[in-house]
Amino acid sequence: MLYSNKVSKKAGLPPGTLVRIGEKSSEETKITVIDYDIDNFQETIIHDIEDVFPYKDSSTITWINISGLENISIIEKIGTFFKIHPLVLEDILNTNQRPKVDEFDDYLYIVMKMLYFNEDDIDINVEQVSLILGENYVISFQEVEKDVFELIRERLRKNKGRIRKMKSDYLAYSLMDGMIDNYFFILEKIGEYVEDISEELLENPEKKTLHEIHYIKGEMFFLRRSVWPLREVVNNLKRSESPLINQETVIFLNDLYDHTIQIMDSVETYREMLSGMADLYLSSVSNRMNEVMKVLTIIATIFIPLTFIAGIYGMNFEYMPELKWKWGYLLVWIIIISLSSIMLVYFRRKRWL
Amino acid sequence: MLYSNKVSKKAGLPPGTLVRIGEKSSEETKITVIDYDIDNFQETIIHDIEDVFPYKDSSTITWINISGLENISIIEKIGTFFKIHPLVLEDILNTNQRPKVDEFDDYLYIVMKMLYFNEDDIDINVEQVSLILGENYVISFQEVEKDVFELIRERLRKNKGRIRKMKSDYLAYSLMDGMIDNYFFILEKIGEYVEDISEELLENPEKKTLHEIHYIKGEMFFLRRSVWPLREVVNNLKRSESPLINQETVIFLNDLYDHTIQIMDSVETYREMLSGMADLYLSSVSNRMNEVMKVLTIIATIFIPLTFIAGIYGMNFEYMPELKWKWGYLLVWIIIISLSSIMLVYFRRKRWL
Amino acid sequence: MLYSNKVSKKAGLPPGTLVRIGEKSSEETKITVIDYDIDNFQETIIHDIEDVFPYKDSSTITWINISGLENISIIEKIGTFFKIHPLVLEDILNTNQRPKVDEFDDYLYIVMKMLYFNEDDIDINVEQVSLILGENYVISFQEVEKDVFELIRERLRKNKGRIRKMKSDYLAYSLMDGMIDNYFFILEKIGEYVEDISEELLENPEKKTLHEIHYIKGEMFFLRRSVWPLREVVNNLKRSESPLINQETVIFLNDLYDHTIQIMDSVETYREMLSGMADLYLSSVSNRMNEVMKVLTIIATIFIPLTFIAGIYGMNFEYMPELKWKWGYLLVWIIIISLSSIMLVYFRRKRWL
Amino acid sequence: MLYSNKVSKKAGLPPGTLVRIGEKSSEETKITVIDYDIDNFQETIIHDIEDVFPYKDSSTITWINISGLENISIIEKIGTFFKIHPLVLEDILNTNQRPKVDEFDDYLYIVMKMLYFNEDDIDINVEQVSLILGENYVISFQEVEKDVFELIRERLRKNKGRIRKMKSDYLAYSLMDGMIDNYFFILEKIGEYVEDISEELLENPEKKTLHEIHYIKGEMFFLRRSVWPLREVVNNLKRSESPLINQETVIFLNDLYDHTIQIMDSVETYREMLSGMADLYLSSVSNRMNEVMKVLTIIATIFIPLTFIAGIYGMNFEYMPELKWKWGYLLVWIIIISLSSIMLVYFRRKRWL
Amino acid sequence: MLYSNKVSKKAGLPPGTLVRIGEKSSEETKITVIDYDIDNFQETIIHDIEDVFPYKDSSTITWINISGLENISIIEKIGTFFKIHPLVLEDILNTNQRPKVDEFDDYLYIVMKMLYFNEDDIDINVEQVSLILGENYVISFQEVEKDVFELIRERLRKNKGRIRKMKSDYLAYSLMDGMIDNYFFILEKIGEYVEDISEELLENPEKKTLHEIHYIKGEMFFLRRSVWPLREVVNNLKRSESPLINQETVIFLNDLYDHTIQIMDSVETYREMLSGMADLYLSSVSNRMNEVMKVLTIIATIFIPLTFIAGIYGMNFEYMPELKWKWGYLLVWIIIISLSSIMLVYFRRKRWL
């Protein structure tokens, strides 16, 4: 879950040197190109990166999706052809980036985090998605091939909604929207888990409950770190003066901005709930300790004096007049019973029983 | 109580697709139209949404109240007729919005939260109210039909106050004012409950007291989340340069702004009080534990040595000179009594008794 | 002490409706008029509110003090005559306001909180004071008649300082200054009380000490809420561009501003001290528990094994050779004494004794 | 140590009335005048305040140092001669001010806190120093005569550094620099004390350790309150547009600003360290409690069952077959030894031993 | 680890006096000069500081690295020759500076912290590096000679990357980048250590675990203090309007800025993790205490009443009928066994077993 900062292997290299940093995946690099305008739609899987280049100058919108970042030479060629700054290429390959937008003269570079939820171990996996938004193209870079974008492809294929009527900035917005919608899904899943723990806490708090609370709190902290910069990203895009962002798209970015705020809100709510739950757990532990102590105290307080009395008459002194009394034994029992009754009444008064 | 983010079912749909998100209610959509100016007043329940359209171009102020959001086609028709942006319609149907204001060229879109208090289970229910403020009309969208607006209708009917002399912005203000006034009512109820818990805490703190504190703390957190963005909403309206907000209304918005600040103030006060109460509870638990420990320690410390003494003279050695002494038994009692007296004095000195 | 938000009774009334909200007092409304310039001074108690009106257009400065807010019609008449906005009148009657300044074209409306300290129950009482600062008049509204302003009246009567040489804004400043000076007095009283608790804590911390700490912490929170907005009020006045605030007065407002900062500073200091004291109390409780535990453990650990030994030789087996030994009994005592000595040494090493 | 707000005795007096507020000292007022330019230097102790006045219009720089504020008439005369605003004089006499800068047309008024460290009781004493910076003079007001400025006098006398080449603003800067340098000294002393406590905590944490931590935390809070406004003071001077601040001095003020930041940094570091230490202390207390509990539990758990066994065979039933067995007594010992061995193994497994 | 503020020895000296403040090292001052442009490269170790001067006016870029700050006269000579302000020289020698940038007309002064990690005692060492960035030269001042810059020298020698094509600002950037890259390395090391502690905590939390957590928390606090001002430094450079910073370098500074944000992010993450771990430790301690208490209570609660019963029949009364019963002894056993069975069932119900 933790951001692995294995950035050190780059230490000392000249800036702009392309090195793959981040968790390696064994997947091969796969390039898909979707080229469209209102009337046309074409989808191709490309094997040679140079086949992509002709699309650049066509008047249609082109979406180039590259999944798998292990093949550095492909990234390098794209960089050279689309005139992308070496530092941007470096950031694409280093998947430890925070979400951000960098504006350049003829393209925008957007870093996002795509989250996947693993229900088995309640774990959140992150994948970095880099977007290059140019005048009539969008290039997206994914670490592995997963289908969060499938629904957008479907919309493009079937010409649903306004997507094929709009410019490349709307496509970039759609991709970001797709990723952020997925955050809601993850929050729901976590919400369910939090509710489960909450019930467990009320019914039967166990040692592992606290560990679960701490674990999920850690996940929320992690989620929060992915979400906070997101707000800034969307806000920067919204307010960008780049000619690449059209006025019609701004209203959609506004909507996206509202979504990021909602996500942050939910994250904060869960964090607050989890803190409350951890507090409740601790006080339920100390309450239980209190109860254990009371039981011990009651038992000990009643029987220790009684045992003392029995001990007295177990002594072997030759001259112990009580031992010879006819009703001595009965008397001892009377003392014992009244003493313990008095104590029980006392404890009841103190509300220990 | 928790914001249910069942937004995931929308994931991947094109933005602007109308889908009802939020808790469903079985109520039918009901449309009420109130049309007025200084001299005229007309109130109608309408069954066919198209009957509403003629009001738009009349010079009178029209308030269209729509309660029940399950019938999407009605919302859609209104959207088309009043030229409302599809993203706004989407937000009207998605009742997980945060309070906000969106300004458009010829209307303002305001999202508010209406709160209802359920005294039986001290629960706060939320309903989203969306307002569309146009040049001479206000459209309000409620999830269910409840009567927080009845008092405003009454004022309109009886021409009380200045409401019928003012423009549509004053009507929108009045609706917002009505909703915010209701927050004060809820805060009073919660205040009473907090006071009850506070007394319970002083008199007889029980395990459930802490649960109550935590529960009400959760509610306050929830309330706070509804109130914080509200301040922003009223502030934005106040400072809006939209021609829809007239100068005379600004002073009323100022007043409303003061109210939201007062509400936030109270919410913060209750949160602070509840934190203090949780702390007191915990320290009263540990104080009680301390007392239990003292009782145990006193009893054990007094009787354990005495029992040991009794044990000594219960031994069966043949050669135990003390056992034969005439005053041996009496001596043992003297030792026992003086020993326990010394210890009682010691405990009193240590302020354990 | 808590701000009673009985604002709900106003819910739904048209804004600007005059309703008295806040703690009622049985006092009658009393109107005092002081009219002065450098050379003249006149002080009258007035019974009919209309007698006040002629003063408005005179060139002298007029201070109208109204104590007791139950007689709404008086407020209403003043409002009409001095052309005060209905929302301001509403705020004068609603004594749950936060300190604030509202600027209007020909007057300023200032809300302040006057604090009184009740030494018997260490309780702070609040009274709302509203000031209307007009061109050559100041109207002050108090809930009850108390003499915090007496010293200012005295200065006016005896022409002490510069007060009679200055304009109405200086009078308003003087009233505010008088109220804020009184805060210092209350802080001193609380400071003394905090010091008392602090000593109590060091010498003999009891259960009630914690309650006192929590109580006074609550008072500080309350005080803080009255003081924080004050700073804003003075700052707004200082920076106001209203022609009612003269340049010579600004330097006095600067001084007042410094005072509010000093007050906030002291409030924060006391809060910090009280937090430290609560922490110390809790750790002294757990320290004492620790000590109690040690005593119990030492006693039990020493005597339980000894009692076991005595128990052994209290058994009634026929064949127990030790019982017949001449020095058996002595040996048992030797064992007992050496065992307990070893344990005492052990405890001393562990620093339990 | 606490800021004594005995400001209440001024309550109700006209603003600008000169009253001495703060801790009184018995020292007499002493006036020293140092008059210099590049070539000349003259140092005189003056008894009649009027002897100071001729210096004002000379072209040389004059530093008038007044220590002891009990003689109000001297302050008053200076105020009249140098045309200082009465509110400034009032602030000079009220030594409860926070550090601040007030700009006037022909002078600046600077309030600073001079700190002295008392090593015996680790106590920080504060003295207020007020500076009036005029065109070619600086007047400094101290509560008592102490020698933090001696080094600066030395530099003036011996013409060390650039001080005699610069204007009066550089002199004021030098005095402030001297006071702030002294803060570093105090921080070092406190640092040493903190380190001592830290070691004590690791080696042998005692009850008094916590009190020491709390005490020093209080001192840090106090220091912080003196330092925070300082930053603002230096920053305001730096950015001041007053002609009294020359461009060459700004770079020195920048340096001073860096120093205040460093001081705040150290204060925050010590606060953080002390918090960590308080946490460690508390957890070491609970760790020790844990250990005490374990010892008790081990002893009790081993011997209570054994004592029970001994108790059984101490019963006096006539028909107890075991009592007659030849090896009965031996058997009991075997049972006792094996039982206690099992328990010891069990505790070792649980890591209690 | 703690910032030693031995600044006091400078107290009272005129500002700009050169005094070496900070940890002394015994190393001799070593001066290395690297002079290059695209085509030429020359590296020399210089013994006489005056040999450096001719490089100043050459058109090539000159990097003068001075390691060892004990020889003040060298610093002084450089200062005079390169016209560096005395306060800057003072800051170079005082290695207690915070990271900062000071802009002068013809050079920039940058203070950075270089961190070294000592794996043996998990300790972070700091060295201050001062950079003077002039038009065609960079002077770097190190406390001791260490090789974090070796990789940059290598790049210069072998003409790798763009470094020899760029101006002096790019060299300064490269040095800063080199130092910041090293921070990632340290964070990784700390990350590993944190993970180790985290595992230790889950498997076998010991007393020393908490000390380790506190220790590493202190280190993180320390790191954070070095990193926070860094962000400001890079940001100031980025936005600087100094002609020394060329437009092409700004994009690299942007990248550096992203790195500082990433570092701060990681530091915050570790701090959060460590706080969570400290909480977990404490609750695991109290959980264990709870368990110990339960064992004690179970044992005591079962055996104390049984011992009492045995005590009863160990009494020596002459008239105790049960003692004569044939089945008395058996009956006692039956009572004992059923009593303890009932209690065991009771504890199991309470989930204590």
PDB file of N, CA and C in Angstrom, chain C residues 72-115:
ATOM      1  N   ILE C  72     -41.194  46.438  23.309  1.00  0.00           N
ATOM      2  CA  ILE C  72     -40.843  46.467  21.885  1.00  0.00           C
ATOM      3  C   ILE C  72     -41.265  47.759  21.198  1.00  0.00           C
ATOM      4  N   SER C  73     -42.361  48.341  21.682  1.00  0.00           N
ATOM      5  CA  SER C  73     -42.878  49.516  20.962  1.00  0.00           C
ATOM      6  C   SER C  73     -41.898  50.684  21.024  1.00  0.00           C
ATOM      7  N   ILE C  74     -41.159  50.801  22.117  1.00  0.00           N
ATOM      8  CA  ILE C  74     -40.150  51.857  22.220  1.00  0.00           C
ATOM      9  C   ILE C  74     -39.077  51.676  21.156  1.00  0.00           C
ATOM     10  N   ILE C  75     -38.592  50.450  21.037  1.00  0.00           N
ATOM     11  CA  ILE C  75     -37.569  50.141  20.028  1.00  0.00           C
ATOM     12  C   ILE C  75     -38.100  50.487  18.641  1.00  0.00           C
ATOM     13  N   GLU C  76     -39.370  50.123  18.445  1.00  0.00           N
ATOM     14  CA  GLU C  76     -39.981  50.354  17.139  1.00  0.00           C
ATOM     15  C   GLU C  76     -40.021  51.855  16.811  1.00  0.00           C
ATOM     16  N   LYS C  77     -40.447  52.649  17.791  1.00  0.00           N
ATOM     17  CA  LYS C  77     -40.545  54.092  17.550  1.00  0.00           C
ATOM     18  C   LYS C  77     -39.175  54.689  17.259  1.00  0.00           C
ATOM     19  N   ILE C  78     -38.193  54.289  18.038  1.00  0.00           N
ATOM     20  CA  ILE C  78     -36.839  54.784  17.775  1.00  0.00           C
ATOM     21  C   ILE C  78     -36.407  54.420  16.380  1.00  0.00           C
ATOM     22  N   GLY C  79     -36.677  53.164  16.022  1.00  0.00           N
ATOM     23  CA  GLY C  79     -36.324  52.681  14.693  1.00  0.00           C
ATOM     24  C   GLY C  79     -36.929  53.550  13.606  1.00  0.00           C
ATOM     25  N   THR C  80     -38.200  53.856  13.761  1.00  0.00           N
ATOM     26  CA  THR C  80     -38.878  54.647  12.732  1.00  0.00           C
ATOM     27  C   THR C  80     -38.292  56.054  12.680  1.00  0.00           C
ATOM     28  N   PHE C  81     -38.114  56.649  13.849  1.00  0.00           N
ATOM     29  CA  PHE C  81     -37.648  58.026  13.867  1.00  0.00           C
ATOM     30  C   PHE C  81     -36.213  58.157  13.343  1.00  0.00           C
ATOM     31  N   PHE C  82     -35.331  57.265  13.790  1.00  0.00           N
ATOM     32  CA  PHE C  82     -33.926  57.359  13.368  1.00  0.00           C
ATOM     33  C   PHE C  82     -33.671  56.618  12.058  1.00  0.00           C
ATOM     34  N   LYS C  83     -34.730  56.124  11.439  1.00  0.00           N
ATOM     35  CA  LYS C  83     -34.638  55.427  10.141  1.00  0.00           C
ATOM     36  C   LYS C  83     -33.655  54.255  10.200  1.00  0.00           C
ATOM     37  N   ILE C  84     -33.866  53.391  11.173  1.00  0.00           N
ATOM     38  CA  ILE C  84     -33.004  52.215  11.319  1.00  0.00           C
ATOM     39  C   ILE C  84     -33.662  51.034  10.623  1.00  0.00           C
ATOM     40  N   HIS C  85     -32.883  50.258   9.937  1.00  0.00           N
ATOM     41  CA  HIS C  85     -33.394  49.135   9.143  1.00  0.00           C
ATOM     42  C   HIS C  85     -34.068  48.105  10.062  1.00  0.00           C
ATOM     43  N   PRO C  86     -35.223  47.579   9.661  1.00  0.00           N
ATOM     44  CA  PRO C  86     -35.938  46.606  10.504  1.00  0.00           C
ATOM     45  C   PRO C  86     -35.063  45.425  10.925  1.00  0.00           C
ATOM     46  N   LEU C  87     -34.146  44.981  10.041  1.00  0.00           N
ATOM     47  CA  LEU C  87     -33.301  43.841  10.428  1.00  0.00           C
ATOM     48  C   LEU C  87     -32.381  44.204  11.589  1.00  0.00           C
ATOM     49  N   VAL C  88     -31.981  45.470  11.670  1.00  0.00           N
ATOM     50  CA  VAL C  88     -31.145  45.920  12.785  1.00  0.00           C
ATOM     51  C   VAL C  88     -31.962  45.891  14.067  1.00  0.00           C
ATOM     52  N   LEU C  89     -33.195  46.386  13.988  1.00  0.00           N
ATOM     53  CA  LEU C  89     -34.063  46.364  15.170  1.00  0.00           C
ATOM     54  C   LEU C  89     -34.264  44.926  15.649  1.00  0.00           C
ATOM     55  N   GLU C  90     -34.472  44.036  14.681  1.00  0.00           N
ATOM     56  CA  GLU C  90     -34.634  42.623  14.997  1.00  0.00           C
ATOM     57  C   GLU C  90     -33.413  42.099  15.754  1.00  0.00           C
ATOM     58  N   ASP C  91     -32.222  42.493  15.293  1.00  0.00           N
ATOM     59  CA  ASP C  91     -30.983  42.041  15.938  1.00  0.00           C
ATOM     60  C   ASP C  91     -30.815  42.639  17.329  1.00  0.00           C
ATOM     61  N   ILE C  92     -31.286  43.886  17.519  1.00  0.00           N
ATOM     62  CA  ILE C  92     -31.191  44.503  18.844  1.00  0.00           C
ATOM     63  C   ILE C  92     -32.004  43.688  19.852  1.00  0.00           C
ATOM     64  N   LEU C  93     -33.156  43.211  19.403  1.00  0.00           N
ATOM     65  CA  LEU C  93     -34.047  42.466  20.289  1.00  0.00           C
ATOM     66  C   LEU C  93     -33.615  41.014  20.484  1.00  0.00           C
ATOM     67  N   ASN C  94     -32.876  40.491  19.527  1.00  0.00           N
ATOM     68  CA  ASN C  94     -32.418  39.110  19.634  1.00  0.00           C
ATOM     69  C   ASN C  94     -31.031  39.123  20.259  1.00  0.00           C
ATOM     70  N   THR C  95     -30.975  38.812  21.553  1.00  0.00           N
ATOM     71  CA  THR C  95     -29.688  38.959  22.248  1.00  0.00           C
ATOM     72  C   THR C  95     -28.789  37.737  22.099  1.00  0.00           C
ATOM     73  N   ASN C  96     -29.019  36.952  21.051  1.00  0.00           N
ATOM     74  CA  ASN C  96     -28.114  35.841  20.743  1.00  0.00           C
ATOM     75  C   ASN C  96     -27.123  36.200  19.646  1.00  0.00           C
ATOM     76  N   GLN C  97     -27.016  37.469  19.327  1.00  0.00           N
ATOM     77  CA  GLN C  97     -26.092  37.878  18.271  1.00  0.00           C
ATOM     78  C   GLN C  97     -24.645  37.623  18.661  1.00  0.00           C
ATOM     79  N   ARG C  98     -23.804  37.454  17.660  1.00  0.00           N
ATOM     80  CA  ARG C  98     -22.361  37.500  17.884  1.00  0.00           C
ATOM     81  C   ARG C  98     -21.933  38.954  17.725  1.00  0.00           C
ATOM     82  N   PRO C  99     -20.861  39.376  18.372  1.00  0.00           N
ATOM     83  CA  PRO C  99     -20.340  40.721  18.152  1.00  0.00           C
ATOM     84  C   PRO C  99     -20.141  40.969  16.658  1.00  0.00           C
ATOM     85  N   LYS C 100     -20.559  42.110  16.165  1.00  0.00           N
ATOM     86  CA  LYS C 100     -20.391  42.422  14.743  1.00  0.00           C
ATOM     87  C   LYS C 100     -20.570  43.907  14.507  1.00  0.00           C
ATOM     88  N   VAL C 101     -20.157  44.385  13.349  1.00  0.00           N
ATOM     89  CA  VAL C 101     -20.429  45.748  12.908  1.00  0.00           C
ATOM     90  C   VAL C 101     -21.157  45.670  11.587  1.00  0.00           C
ATOM     91  N   ASP C 102     -22.261  46.372  11.461  1.00  0.00           N
ATOM     92  CA  ASP C 102     -22.909  46.513  10.165  1.00  0.00           C
ATOM     93  C   ASP C 102     -22.870  47.974   9.780  1.00  0.00           C
ATOM     94  N   GLU C 103     -22.398  48.266   8.593  1.00  0.00           N
ATOM     95  CA  GLU C 103     -22.320  49.662   8.150  1.00  0.00           C
ATOM     96  C   GLU C 103     -23.528  50.019   7.288  1.00  0.00           C
ATOM     97  N   PHE C 104     -24.151  51.126   7.598  1.00  0.00           N
ATOM     98  CA  PHE C 104     -25.230  51.660   6.764  1.00  0.00           C
ATOM     99  C   PHE C 104     -24.827  53.058   6.334  1.00  0.00           C
ATOM    100  N   ASP C 105     -25.631  53.641   5.449  1.00  0.00           N
ATOM    101  CA  ASP C 105     -25.216  54.932   4.901  1.00  0.00           C
ATOM    102  C   ASP C 105     -25.073  55.997   5.974  1.00  0.00           C
ATOM    103  N   ASP C 106     -26.061  56.095   6.877  1.00  0.00           N
ATOM    104  CA  ASP C 106     -25.932  57.185   7.841  1.00  0.00           C
ATOM    105  C   ASP C 106     -25.800  56.741   9.295  1.00  0.00           C
ATOM    106  N   TYR C 107     -25.552  55.446   9.510  1.00  0.00           N
ATOM    107  CA  TYR C 107     -25.227  55.014  10.876  1.00  0.00           C
ATOM    108  C   TYR C 107     -24.466  53.691  10.827  1.00  0.00           C
ATOM    109  N   LEU C 108     -23.809  53.392  11.934  1.00  0.00           N
ATOM    110  CA  LEU C 108     -23.166  52.087  12.080  1.00  0.00           C
ATOM    111  C   LEU C 108     -23.898  51.343  13.182  1.00  0.00           C
ATOM    112  N   TYR C 109     -24.033  50.030  13.009  1.00  0.00           N
ATOM    113  CA  TYR C 109     -24.660  49.209  14.044  1.00  0.00           C
ATOM    114  C   TYR C 109     -23.588  48.279  14.610  1.00  0.00           C
ATOM    115  N   ILE C 110     -23.350  48.406  15.912  1.00  0.00           N
ATOM    116  CA  ILE C 110     -22.296  47.617  16.562  1.00  0.00           C
ATOM    117  C   ILE C 110     -22.921  46.731  17.638  1.00  0.00           C
ATOM    118  N   VAL C 111     -22.628  45.436  17.592  1.00  0.00           N
ATOM    119  CA  VAL C 111     -23.093  44.535  18.658  1.00  0.00           C
ATOM    120  C   VAL C 111     -21.886  44.142  19.500  1.00  0.00           C
ATOM    121  N   MET C 112     -22.018  44.282  20.801  1.00  0.00           N
ATOM    122  CA  MET C 112     -20.948  43.896  21.720  1.00  0.00           C
ATOM    123  C   MET C 112     -21.528  42.993  22.800  1.00  0.00           C
ATOM    124  N   LYS C 113     -20.635  42.279  23.498  1.00  0.00           N
ATOM    125  CA  LYS C 113     -21.071  41.496  24.649  1.00  0.00           C
ATOM    126  C   LYS C 113     -20.442  42.118  25.891  1.00  0.00           C
ATOM    127  N   MET C 114     -21.280  42.427  26.868  1.00  0.00           N
ATOM    128  CA  MET C 114     -20.788  42.936  28.145  1.00  0.00           C
ATOM    129  C   MET C 114     -20.785  41.744  29.095  1.00  0.00           C
ATOM    130  N   LEU C 115     -19.662  41.526  29.775  1.00  0.00           N
ATOM    131  CA  LEU C 115     -19.574  40.355  30.648  1.00  0.00           C
ATOM    132  C   LEU C 115     -19.611  40.788  32.107  1.00  0.00           C
TER     133      LEU C 115
END
